């Protein structure tokens, strides 16, 4: 039977989101590891151009393997191992992550074996992130956080109680969390922030604002996954009472921690009027152990909308929609354009694929909030509210990206 | 190993090919920019998401989103057939949504097509049957083959001329092709051709598809860029016209030889060459310019990169011969046409440093430069400027339209101008495709407020 999926894979005027390999690099950027894109160099070397704002100012050991056809054809994985070992000896990274691209995926490169040999040769833990360049950044970054979590705890088998105590590298980056509020920290709810990459949180200060909001409301941040905290802070994540998933890229590690350490999560970002609802749900999740997606609860109570939609990554856009719903007492639907969506959107929401479906869905709404590049996909009379998203329009509207958290 | 003294540098690869670093320096053109030179052409890339991102955003940043489309690949496409169906139907779906059929579609196939042995002829046959009014040109973004064969860029520099249908040759018509940077009016090459009675045309002059097709009326094709030699040579064979490779030499003897070859080629098409008869005088003027530059530079070190000019070693030789302090050359490979300059440098300046731009050590600039940024260094090229962290640089790619004796003098002038006015390096070098609009903001260090973007869009009429 002939498939007709090409319509869902065609974009005649819209761009694609940041891809999975770039998502891996973004997620692991600040952790002192070395990330290898096993790729011919060319297409994916553009990671630093369109998908990374830190490249000019913050060093990270992100390299391409420069895969050649002859090495792929002959299965010469030894070259990759040797090349990684050479650079590892130079820089002594905390870990080595290997993301792969279409050709290694196609020929079935045995990355488990490659990583095992790399670890044996270098003495540095190495892991593979299962990308193939055919997915978006939410999947790639999500898988990177997941594999990192496995490396941190699964192999060491560290029980939760062994991980107590402050991490030496909490707030490793230049920005230190503002005052942690007042009160007895032992009564505070301990929380990890999951999914904090510049692809979704391009204005870096938002993360410190978020930590301050949490501190001011009886929470203690144990770790931030993606920006600011180092590997030791992340290693302590299992001591947390609850995880705050601030982007869909964080959901993979959240589900892993739920399964392994029974840590519940709440998803959302504190935007405007939605802030208190989210913080309440976060505390509730910590108390009950039940996962929460409070923006869906808010939007569900409003009963959806046939005229208003927010379009993009579901956690951010769901939170924006919840804020507007709470302020305007009007419903709003989510049009999810990214790949990681299960449990993060409702049945009333949309998940179009390909430009044709995106246009069909957006044409049905009179009021749309989305990245400026999606304006052309809306109907002529649509009231369009611009909300630039770095993982979509890249550098085009970089200086117009505003912080949402607060 | 990431830096060597030139005496140790091996041809053609001074450094081993291992893990690669990518500097945030993007002024050179990529395959998106190159294909956009053909008026009215539409580019369709059939590839996976992550590989697509760079090209789709290139098109958007240069304001050509309406001439670019994508078809993404999934695992299922690879499993079910050899990518023929998704390539044909995805391309058709794109075309069916365009406002009008373009005269040319550049269809970019990728590494996956190569590795699953897609039947490319079948793909093209089906598309040509369905859209007989469109000229489909098969192009490649097959980076996996670029180290063992021609790069995608080199191949495209041939494919971009494939739609040209040879026509009856027009006397005196000469094409100057190959380089992304057009030769400006007054350029020595165009001046000489004009004096010889030639009607010289460049691809960049073509505003319409008809003007592009009229390139097929030339009696002689002159290629000036090394990566375009194969493609323009092939075009010349199809057109049954003359072909000449005249790169931007920076050596007096080589320039004289190029003039000799040009004279011979023009004679073959019945033109008496309006040659430069004052070569001694031209060389004297070059000497003056080089001497002036030397005085201006004093002991300021000069660093040169391969993106600035296709003859970085040649420029180093020229400058060193004239007492200018060349300290370092940034390159990752040596071109065949630079072998004589390499040999000269190995003999006369054996300790000149050659530094890699792609080796992992490049991520820490202090490893490359050996010190913190200095008060004053003159860089020729964006990559050299980035690695040296200097705003005193010649902002030029691909020889910048310089050619002949005048090219040498202009290079000297540009170097002096670069010394006079510090540039905003951090705002300039991350921008893609010098010469095209850059409708983006650049990360930290950006001096352009967001509001300026609207102004830039307006300036470029986008």
GROMACS .gro file of N, CA and C in nm, chain A residues 292-368:
model
  231
  292UNK      N    1   0.161   1.624   3.757
  292UNK     CA    2   0.062   1.726   3.723
  292UNK      C    3   0.105   1.803   3.598
  293UNK      N    4   0.007   1.834   3.516
  293UNK     CA    5   0.029   1.926   3.404
  293UNK      C    6  -0.076   2.035   3.420
  294UNK      N    7  -0.049   2.133   3.508
  294UNK     CA    8  -0.155   2.225   3.549
  294UNK      C    9  -0.208   2.315   3.438
  295UNK      N   10  -0.126   2.342   3.337
  295UNK     CA   11  -0.182   2.428   3.230
  295UNK      C   12  -0.294   2.356   3.156
  296UNK      N   13  -0.281   2.223   3.146
  296UNK     CA   14  -0.390   2.149   3.082
  296UNK      C   15  -0.516   2.152   3.169
  297UNK      N   16  -0.495   2.153   3.299
  297UNK     CA   17  -0.610   2.159   3.389
  297UNK      C   18  -0.682   2.294   3.374
  298UNK      N   19  -0.603   2.400   3.366
  298UNK     CA   20  -0.663   2.534   3.348
  298UNK      C   21  -0.738   2.541   3.216
  299UNK      N   22  -0.670   2.498   3.111
  299UNK     CA   23  -0.732   2.506   2.978
  299UNK      C   24  -0.852   2.414   2.969
  300UNK      N   25  -0.843   2.300   3.034
  300UNK     CA   26  -0.955   2.206   3.035
  300UNK      C   27  -1.078   2.265   3.101
  301UNK      N   28  -1.055   2.338   3.210
  301UNK     CA   29  -1.168   2.401   3.279
  301UNK      C   30  -1.234   2.506   3.192
  302UNK      N   31  -1.153   2.570   3.108
  302UNK     CA   32  -1.208   2.673   3.019
  302UNK      C   33  -1.285   2.611   2.902
  303UNK      N   34  -1.262   2.483   2.882
  303UNK     CA   35  -1.338   2.415   2.778
  303UNK      C   36  -1.286   2.435   2.637
  304UNK      N   37  -1.159   2.469   2.624
  304UNK     CA   38  -1.101   2.484   2.491
  304UNK      C   39  -1.152   2.608   2.420
  305UNK      N   40  -1.114   2.621   2.295
  305UNK     CA   41  -1.156   2.739   2.218
  305UNK      C   42  -1.164   2.706   2.071
  306UNK      N   43  -1.257   2.767   2.005
  306UNK     CA   44  -1.264   2.748   1.860
  306UNK      C   45  -1.203   2.866   1.786
  307UNK      N   46  -1.156   2.965   1.863
  307UNK     CA   47  -1.105   3.085   1.795
  307UNK      C   48  -0.961   3.119   1.833
  308UNK      N   49  -0.915   3.075   1.949
  308UNK     CA   50  -0.781   3.117   1.994
  308UNK      C   51  -0.687   2.997   2.005
  309UNK      N   52  -0.565   3.017   1.957
  309UNK     CA   53  -0.467   2.908   1.965
  309UNK      C   54  -0.329   2.964   1.995
  310UNK      N   55  -0.253   2.884   2.066
  310UNK     CA   56  -0.109   2.911   2.082
  310UNK      C   57  -0.037   2.798   2.010
  311UNK      N   58   0.076   2.831   1.949
  311UNK     CA   59   0.137   2.735   1.857
  311UNK      C   60   0.287   2.725   1.882
  312UNK      N   61   0.337   2.604   1.902
  312UNK     CA   62   0.481   2.585   1.921
  312UNK      C   63   0.510   2.467   2.012
  313UNK      N   64   0.605   2.487   2.105
  313UNK     CA   65   0.644   2.383   2.202
  313UNK      C   66   0.537   2.379   2.312
  314UNK      N   67   0.492   2.259   2.351
  314UNK     CA   68   0.370   2.254   2.433
  314UNK      C   69   0.380   2.308   2.574
  315UNK      N   70   0.495   2.290   2.642
  315UNK     CA   71   0.502   2.334   2.782
  315UNK      C   72   0.502   2.487   2.790
  316UNK      N   73   0.584   2.549   2.709
  316UNK     CA   74   0.586   2.696   2.708
  316UNK      C   75   0.451   2.750   2.659
  317UNK      N   76   0.405   2.699   2.547
  317UNK     CA   77   0.283   2.756   2.490
  317UNK      C   78   0.161   2.723   2.574
  318UNK      N   79   0.162   2.606   2.637
  318UNK     CA   80   0.052   2.572   2.726
  318UNK      C   81   0.046   2.667   2.845
  319UNK      N   82   0.165   2.702   2.896
  319UNK     CA   83   0.172   2.794   3.010
  319UNK      C   84   0.128   2.935   2.968
  320UNK      N   85   0.170   2.975   2.850
  320UNK     CA   86   0.126   3.106   2.798
  320UNK      C   87  -0.026   3.107   2.783
  321UNK      N   88  -0.078   2.998   2.730
  321UNK     CA   89  -0.223   2.989   2.711
  321UNK      C   90  -0.297   2.992   2.844
  322UNK      N   91  -0.239   2.924   2.944
  322UNK     CA   92  -0.303   2.921   3.075
  322UNK      C   93  -0.304   3.060   3.137
  323UNK      N   94  -0.195   3.131   3.120
  323UNK     CA   95  -0.188   3.269   3.171
  323UNK      C   96  -0.299   3.353   3.107
  324UNK      N   97  -0.309   3.343   2.977
  324UNK     CA   98  -0.411   3.424   2.907
  324UNK      C   99  -0.551   3.380   2.946
  325UNK      N  100  -0.566   3.251   2.962
  325UNK     CA  101  -0.699   3.201   3.000
  325UNK      C  102  -0.738   3.253   3.137
  326UNK      N  103  -0.641   3.250   3.229
  326UNK     CA  104  -0.672   3.295   3.364
  326UNK      C  105  -0.699   3.446   3.369
  327UNK      N  106  -0.627   3.520   3.284
  327UNK     CA  107  -0.648   3.665   3.284
  327UNK      C  108  -0.775   3.703   3.210
  328UNK      N  109  -0.799   3.633   3.101
  328UNK     CA  110  -0.912   3.673   3.017
  328UNK      C  111  -1.035   3.586   3.033
  329UNK      N  112  -1.018   3.482   3.117
  329UNK     CA  113  -1.130   3.390   3.136
  329UNK      C  114  -1.180   3.334   3.003
  330UNK      N  115  -1.088   3.309   2.912
  330UNK     CA  116  -1.128   3.253   2.783
  330UNK      C  117  -1.037   3.135   2.751
  331UNK      N  118  -1.091   3.039   2.684
  331UNK     CA  119  -1.015   2.919   2.651
  331UNK      C  120  -0.916   2.942   2.538
  332UNK      N  121  -0.832   2.843   2.519
  332UNK     CA  122  -0.729   2.854   2.416
  332UNK      C  123  -0.680   2.713   2.386
  333UNK      N  124  -0.658   2.683   2.262
  333UNK     CA  125  -0.607   2.551   2.226
  333UNK      C  126  -0.458   2.556   2.196
  334UNK      N  127  -0.393   2.442   2.217
  334UNK     CA  128  -0.250   2.432   2.187
  334UNK      C  129  -0.234   2.364   2.051
  335UNK      N  130  -0.155   2.427   1.967
  335UNK     CA  131  -0.115   2.363   1.842
  335UNK      C  132   0.030   2.324   1.860
  336UNK      N  133   0.052   2.198   1.886
  336UNK     CA  134   0.186   2.149   1.920
  336UNK      C  135   0.262   2.114   1.791
  337UNK      N  136   0.374   2.180   1.771
  337UNK     CA  137   0.453   2.155   1.649
  337UNK      C  138   0.576   2.071   1.675
  338UNK      N  139   0.603   2.043   1.801
  338UNK     CA  140   0.723   1.965   1.832
  338UNK      C  141   0.687   1.820   1.859
  339UNK      N  142   0.791   1.740   1.867
  339UNK     CA  143   0.773   1.595   1.860
  339UNK      C  144   0.735   1.532   1.994
  340UNK      N  145   0.775   1.596   2.103
  340UNK     CA  146   0.751   1.538   2.235
  340UNK      C  147   0.622   1.598   2.291
  341UNK      N  148   0.518   1.521   2.291
  341UNK     CA  149   0.388   1.579   2.324
  341UNK      C  150   0.305   1.492   2.417
  342UNK      N  151   0.337   1.365   2.426
  342UNK     CA  152   0.249   1.274   2.503
  342UNK      C  153   0.235   1.320   2.647
  343UNK      N  154   0.114   1.338   2.690
  343UNK     CA  155   0.086   1.383   2.826
  343UNK      C  156   0.099   1.532   2.844
  344UNK      N  157   0.141   1.601   2.739
  344UNK     CA  158   0.164   1.746   2.752
  344UNK      C  159   0.062   1.828   2.675
  345UNK      N  160  -0.024   1.761   2.598
  345UNK     CA  161  -0.136   1.830   2.533
  345UNK      C  162  -0.261   1.745   2.557
  346UNK      N  163  -0.375   1.805   2.530
  346UNK     CA  164  -0.501   1.734   2.554
  346UNK      C  165  -0.562   1.687   2.422
  347UNK      N  166  -0.667   1.613   2.433
  347UNK     CA  167  -0.735   1.565   2.312
  347UNK      C  168  -0.791   1.679   2.228
  348UNK      N  169  -0.821   1.792   2.295
  348UNK     CA  170  -0.877   1.906   2.222
  348UNK      C  171  -0.770   1.980   2.142
  349UNK      N  172  -0.644   1.953   2.173
  349UNK     CA  173  -0.535   2.025   2.106
  349UNK      C  174  -0.500   1.958   1.973
  350UNK      N  175  -0.406   2.021   1.904
  350UNK     CA  176  -0.371   1.974   1.770
  350UNK      C  177  -0.223   1.937   1.764
  351UNK      N  178  -0.195   1.848   1.675
  351UNK     CA  179  -0.054   1.810   1.651
  351UNK      C  180  -0.033   1.794   1.500
  352UNK      N  181  -0.039   1.905   1.427
  352UNK     CA  182  -0.026   1.895   1.281
  352UNK      C  183   0.118   1.863   1.241
  353UNK      N  184   0.133   1.796   1.131
  353UNK     CA  185   0.266   1.766   1.079
  353UNK      C  186   0.272   1.806   0.932
  354UNK      N  187   0.377   1.874   0.896
  354UNK     CA  188   0.389   1.920   0.759
  354UNK      C  189   0.316   2.053   0.742
  355UNK      N  190   0.361   2.128   0.641
  355UNK     CA  191   0.308   2.264   0.625
  355UNK      C  192   0.159   2.264   0.592
  356UNK      N  193   0.115   2.167   0.514
  356UNK     CA  194  -0.025   2.166   0.473
  356UNK      C  195  -0.117   2.154   0.595
  357UNK      N  196  -0.085   2.061   0.684
  357UNK     CA  197  -0.167   2.045   0.804
  357UNK      C  198  -0.156   2.165   0.897
  358UNK      N  199  -0.036   2.219   0.908
  358UNK     CA  200  -0.019   2.337   0.995
  358UNK      C  201  -0.108   2.451   0.945
  359UNK      N  202  -0.104   2.472   0.813
  359UNK     CA  203  -0.188   2.580   0.757
  359UNK      C  204  -0.336   2.552   0.778
  360UNK      N  205  -0.375   2.426   0.757
  360UNK     CA  206  -0.516   2.392   0.775
  360UNK      C  207  -0.562   2.418   0.917
  361UNK      N  208  -0.479   2.379   1.014
  361UNK     CA  209  -0.517   2.397   1.155
  361UNK      C  210  -0.521   2.545   1.191
  362UNK      N  211  -0.415   2.616   1.157
  362UNK     CA  212  -0.408   2.758   1.197
  362UNK      C  213  -0.514   2.843   1.127
  363UNK      N  214  -0.551   2.803   1.007
  363UNK     CA  215  -0.654   2.879   0.934
  363UNK      C  216  -0.787   2.877   1.008
  364UNK      N  217  -0.803   2.783   1.097
  364UNK     CA  218  -0.930   2.773   1.169
  364UNK      C  219  -0.939   2.864   1.290
  365UNK      N  220  -0.832   2.935   1.319
  365UNK     CA  221  -0.832   3.020   1.440
  365UNK      C  222  -0.824   3.168   1.401
  366UNK      N  223  -0.893   3.249   1.481
  366UNK     CA  224  -0.894   3.394   1.454
  366UNK      C  225  -0.784   3.466   1.531
  367UNK      N  226  -0.732   3.401   1.633
  367UNK     CA  227  -0.633   3.465   1.719
  367UNK      C  228  -0.522   3.362   1.745
  368UNK      N  229  -0.402   3.391   1.695
  368UNK     CA  230  -0.293   3.293   1.706
  368UNK      C  231  -0.169   3.358   1.768
   0.00000   0.00000   0.00000
